[in-house]
mmCIF file of C-alpha atoms in Angstrom:
data_model
loop_
_atom_site.group_PDB
_atom_site.id
_atom_site.type_symbol
_atom_site.label_atom_id
_atom_site.label_comp_id
_atom_site.label_asym_id
_atom_site.label_seq_id
_atom_site.Cartn_x
_atom_site.Cartn_y
_atom_site.Cartn_z
ATOM 1 C CA MET A 18 0.880 -155.307 -41.822
ATOM 2 C CA ILE A 19 3.387 -155.283 -38.966
ATOM 3 C CA GLY A 20 6.316 -157.703 -39.124
ATOM 4 C CA ARG A 21 7.346 -160.193 -36.453
ATOM 5 C CA GLY A 22 9.530 -158.764 -33.699
ATOM 6 C CA THR A 23 8.621 -155.137 -34.396
ATOM 7 C CA LYS A 24 8.079 -152.985 -31.322
ATOM 8 C CA ILE A 25 5.807 -149.945 -31.388
ATOM 9 C CA TRP A 26 5.860 -147.482 -28.501
ATOM 10 C CA HIS A 27 2.883 -145.523 -27.183
ATOM 11 C CA PHE A 28 1.041 -142.651 -28.867
ATOM 12 C CA CYS A 29 1.784 -143.978 -32.389
ATOM 13 C CA HIS A 30 -0.545 -143.982 -35.389
ATOM 14 C CA ILE A 31 -0.101 -146.582 -38.113
ATOM 15 C CA LEU A 32 -2.459 -145.688 -40.961
ATOM 16 C CA SER A 33 -4.115 -147.847 -43.613
ATOM 17 C CA ARG A 34 -2.219 -149.733 -46.308
ATOM 18 C CA THR A 35 1.057 -149.412 -44.387
ATOM 19 C CA THR A 36 3.585 -152.242 -44.208
ATOM 20 C CA ILE A 37 6.240 -152.352 -41.501
ATOM 21 C CA GLY A 38 8.940 -155.014 -41.729
ATOM 22 C CA GLU A 39 10.335 -157.357 -39.115
ATOM 23 C CA ASN A 40 12.431 -156.350 -36.106
ATOM 24 C CA CYS A 41 11.746 -152.628 -36.365
ATOM 25 C CA SER A 42 11.607 -150.194 -33.468
ATOM 26 C CA ILE A 43 9.024 -147.416 -33.712
ATOM 27 C CA GLY A 44 9.478 -144.719 -31.037
ATOM 28 C CA GLN A 45 6.718 -142.828 -29.263
ATOM 29 C CA ASN A 46 4.549 -140.269 -31.046
ATOM 30 C CA VAL A 47 5.338 -141.622 -34.537
ATOM 31 C CA MET A 48 2.859 -141.464 -37.433
ATOM 32 C CA ILE A 49 3.307 -143.741 -40.453
ATOM 33 C CA GLY A 50 1.097 -143.851 -43.532
ATOM 34 C CA PRO A 51 -1.045 -144.239 -45.348
ATOM 35 C CA ASN A 52 0.519 -146.285 -48.168
ATOM 36 C CA VAL A 53 4.002 -146.394 -46.647
ATOM 37 C CA ARG A 54 6.483 -149.269 -46.712
ATOM 38 C CA VAL A 55 9.047 -149.553 -43.916
ATOM 39 C CA GLY A 56 11.710 -152.224 -44.461
ATOM 40 C CA ASN A 57 13.099 -154.742 -41.992
ATOM 41 C CA GLY A 58 15.307 -153.638 -39.116
ATOM 42 C CA CYS A 59 14.421 -149.938 -39.281
ATOM 43 C CA LYS A 60 14.684 -147.715 -36.206
ATOM 44 C CA ILE A 61 12.358 -144.732 -36.171
ATOM 45 C CA GLN A 62 12.938 -142.491 -33.174
ATOM 46 C CA ASN A 63 10.370 -140.326 -31.358
ATOM 47 C CA ASN A 64 8.269 -137.653 -33.069
ATOM 48 C CA VAL A 65 8.731 -138.715 -36.707
ATOM 49 C CA ALA A 66 5.962 -138.598 -39.339
ATOM 50 C CA ILE A 67 6.434 -140.771 -42.424
ATOM 51 C CA TYR A 68 3.925 -139.740 -45.082
ATOM 52 C CA ASP A 69 2.560 -141.274 -48.267
ATOM 53 C CA GLY A 70 5.391 -141.281 -50.820
ATOM 54 C CA VAL A 71 8.231 -142.027 -48.384
ATOM 55 C CA GLU A 72 9.775 -145.491 -48.813
ATOM 56 C CA LEU A 73 12.253 -146.803 -46.217
ATOM 57 C CA ASP A 74 14.468 -149.696 -47.317
ATOM 58 C CA ASP A 75 15.912 -152.135 -44.760
ATOM 59 C CA ASP A 76 17.963 -150.943 -41.771
ATOM 60 C CA VAL A 77 17.153 -147.228 -42.076
ATOM 61 C CA PHE A 78 17.654 -145.056 -38.976
ATOM 62 C CA CYS A 79 15.404 -141.995 -38.563
ATOM 63 C CA GLY A 80 16.629 -139.769 -35.735
ATOM 64 C CA PRO A 81 14.344 -137.965 -33.300
ATOM 65 C CA SER A 82 12.026 -135.409 -34.902
ATOM 66 C CA CYS A 83 13.446 -135.797 -38.414
ATOM 67 C CA VAL A 84 11.016 -134.513 -41.029
ATOM 68 C CA PHE A 85 9.805 -135.849 -44.370
ATOM 69 C CA THR A 86 7.662 -133.819 -46.753
ATOM 70 C CA ASN A 87 5.540 -135.187 -49.587
ATOM 71 C CA VAL A 88 4.479 -132.135 -51.604
ATOM 72 C CA ASN A 89 6.635 -129.215 -52.762
ATOM 73 C CA ASN A 90 4.191 -126.318 -52.542
ATOM 74 C CA PRO A 91 1.505 -127.037 -49.928
ATOM 75 C CA ARG A 92 -1.492 -124.814 -49.361
ATOM 76 C CA ALA A 93 -4.144 -125.389 -46.726
ATOM 77 C CA ASN A 94 -6.938 -124.484 -49.150
ATOM 78 C CA VAL A 95 -5.616 -126.399 -52.212
ATOM 79 C CA SER A 96 -5.720 -130.209 -52.352
ATOM 80 C CA ARG A 97 -2.389 -131.521 -53.643
ATOM 81 C CA LYS A 98 -2.834 -135.241 -52.899
ATOM 82 C CA ASP A 99 -2.337 -136.022 -56.587
ATOM 83 C CA GLU A 100 1.052 -134.238 -56.441
ATOM 84 C CA PHE A 101 2.746 -136.317 -53.722
ATOM 85 C CA ARG A 102 6.396 -136.936 -54.631
ATOM 86 C CA THR A 103 8.205 -140.206 -53.973
ATOM 87 C CA THR A 104 11.127 -140.129 -51.548
ATOM 88 C CA PRO A 105 13.066 -143.420 -51.526
ATOM 89 C CA ILE A 106 15.470 -143.905 -48.611
ATOM 90 C CA GLY A 107 18.218 -146.443 -49.365
ATOM 91 C CA ARG A 108 19.246 -149.423 -47.311
ATOM 92 C CA GLY A 109 21.207 -148.576 -44.163
ATOM 93 C CA ALA A 110 20.757 -144.801 -44.485
ATOM 94 C CA SER A 111 20.940 -142.739 -41.266
ATOM 95 C CA ILE A 112 19.027 -139.498 -40.852
ATOM 96 C CA GLY A 113 20.040 -137.311 -37.907
ATOM 97 C CA ALA A 114 17.798 -135.601 -35.379
ATOM 98 C CA ASN A 115 15.748 -132.694 -36.743
ATOM 99 C CA ALA A 116 16.964 -133.203 -40.324
ATOM 100 C CA THR A 117 14.475 -132.334 -43.075
ATOM 101 C CA ILE A 118 14.183 -134.422 -46.241
ATOM 102 C CA VAL A 119 12.407 -132.456 -48.972
ATOM 103 C CA CYS A 120 10.232 -134.774 -51.073
ATOM 104 C CA GLY A 121 11.201 -136.036 -54.507
ATOM 105 C CA HIS A 122 14.831 -136.715 -53.618
ATOM 106 C CA SER A 123 16.403 -140.097 -53.011
ATOM 107 C CA LEU A 124 18.846 -140.932 -50.240
ATOM 108 C CA GLY A 125 21.482 -143.473 -51.252
ATOM 109 C CA MET A 126 22.480 -146.615 -49.429
ATOM 110 C CA PHE A 127 24.402 -146.107 -46.188
ATOM 111 C CA CYS A 128 24.395 -142.319 -46.535
ATOM 112 C CA PHE A 129 24.488 -140.238 -43.366
ATOM 113 C CA ILE A 130 22.434 -137.062 -43.003
ATOM 114 C CA GLY A 131 23.725 -134.892 -40.143
ATOM 115 C CA ALA A 132 21.466 -133.506 -37.428
ATOM 116 C CA GLY A 133 19.519 -130.468 -38.609
ATOM 117 C CA ALA A 134 20.520 -130.832 -42.277
ATOM 118 C CA VAL A 135 18.026 -129.895 -44.998
ATOM 119 C CA VAL A 136 18.223 -132.250 -47.993
ATOM 120 C CA THR A 137 17.146 -130.502 -51.209
ATOM 121 C CA ARG A 138 18.691 -132.849 -53.811
ATOM 122 C CA ASP A 139 19.507 -136.519 -54.332
ATOM 123 C CA VAL A 140 22.137 -137.987 -51.999
ATOM 124 C CA ALA A 141 24.775 -140.471 -53.208
ATOM 125 C CA ASP A 142 25.458 -143.839 -51.590
ATOM 126 C CA PHE A 143 27.772 -143.484 -48.548
ATOM 127 C CA ALA A 144 27.663 -139.640 -48.673
ATOM 128 C CA LEU A 145 28.030 -137.612 -45.449
ATOM 129 C CA MET A 146 25.699 -134.614 -45.759
ATOM 130 C CA VAL A 147 25.408 -131.582 -43.429
ATOM 131 C CA GLY A 148 24.048 -128.046 -43.480
ATOM 132 C CA ASN A 149 21.212 -126.053 -45.000
ATOM 133 C CA PRO A 150 21.026 -126.812 -47.823
ATOM 134 C CA ALA A 151 22.804 -130.110 -47.180
ATOM 135 C CA ARG A 152 26.138 -130.567 -48.933
ATOM 136 C CA ARG A 153 28.507 -133.507 -49.009
ATOM 137 C CA ILE A 154 31.505 -133.078 -46.694
ATOM 138 C CA GLY A 155 32.825 -136.615 -46.838
ATOM 139 C CA TRP A 156 32.031 -140.288 -47.040
ATOM 140 C CA MET A 157 30.747 -142.867 -44.539
ATOM 141 C CA SER A 158 31.376 -146.596 -44.427
ATOM 142 C CA ARG A 159 28.716 -149.275 -44.348
ATOM 143 C CA ALA A 160 29.518 -149.567 -40.610
ATOM 144 C CA GLY A 161 28.724 -145.876 -40.019
ATOM 145 C CA GLU A 162 32.297 -144.625 -39.668
ATOM 146 C CA ARG A 163 33.577 -141.489 -41.367
ATOM 147 C CA LEU A 164 36.159 -142.396 -43.996
ATOM 148 C CA LYS A 165 39.504 -140.620 -44.141
ATOM 149 C CA SER A 166 41.446 -140.002 -47.355
ATOM 150 C CA ASP A 167 42.629 -143.643 -47.474
ATOM 151 C CA LEU A 168 38.939 -144.706 -47.783
ATOM 152 C CA ILE A 169 39.382 -147.583 -45.317
ATOM 153 C CA CYS A 170 36.771 -148.114 -42.617
ATOM 154 C CA PRO A 171 38.470 -147.752 -39.220
ATOM 155 C CA ARG A 172 36.016 -150.229 -37.644
ATOM 156 C CA THR A 173 35.950 -153.062 -40.204
ATOM 157 C CA GLU A 174 38.944 -152.297 -42.469
ATOM 158 C CA GLN A 175 36.579 -152.526 -45.472
ATOM 159 C CA ARG A 176 38.173 -150.718 -48.428
ATOM 160 C CA TYR A 177 36.349 -148.249 -50.629
ATOM 161 C CA ALA A 178 37.297 -146.483 -53.866
ATOM 162 C CA LEU A 179 36.050 -143.480 -55.807
ATOM 163 C CA ARG A 180 35.080 -144.374 -59.354
ATOM 164 C CA GLU A 181 33.917 -141.426 -61.458
ATOM 165 C CA GLY A 182 32.927 -139.558 -58.298
ATOM 166 C CA VAL A 183 30.964 -142.489 -56.872
ATOM 167 C CA LEU A 184 32.120 -144.314 -53.728
ATOM 168 C CA VAL A 185 32.100 -148.104 -54.076
ATOM 169 C CA GLU A 186 33.161 -151.010 -51.901
ATOM 170 C CA VAL A 187 36.184 -152.925 -53.192
#
């Protein structure tokens, strides 16, 4: 199923039992599926493969050549299809170019994964993650702006607060 207004560039493969929401943009040389759900308004840049087990919520950005895995210990000669791990990607998350998301970890809403980062654990909502392995170096607003110590978005003036180590909108 491909939603209304979605644009799919050339050299893409959309496999069986895949659902792509409305108003998405799928770049060239992208492979999605099987059994994948892509939410509304997602932007998937060139050279991305989204495998069984990956779930993109609405408005997710996948940068060029970012990587998702779906099994922790692959072997060419051992079938591990019954060991695929779920990797939910929260609404509004952004994944930078060439970042790797190791399966079985969730990415929170509006988090930002820096280019080339390797995510090896769950990521909190609004977290700014960089490095290998990825570590949190700050917080991002819903509008995609890095928050300073006052936790006010410089673009929208939306206020945020830390409550028991969790960033929330106030």
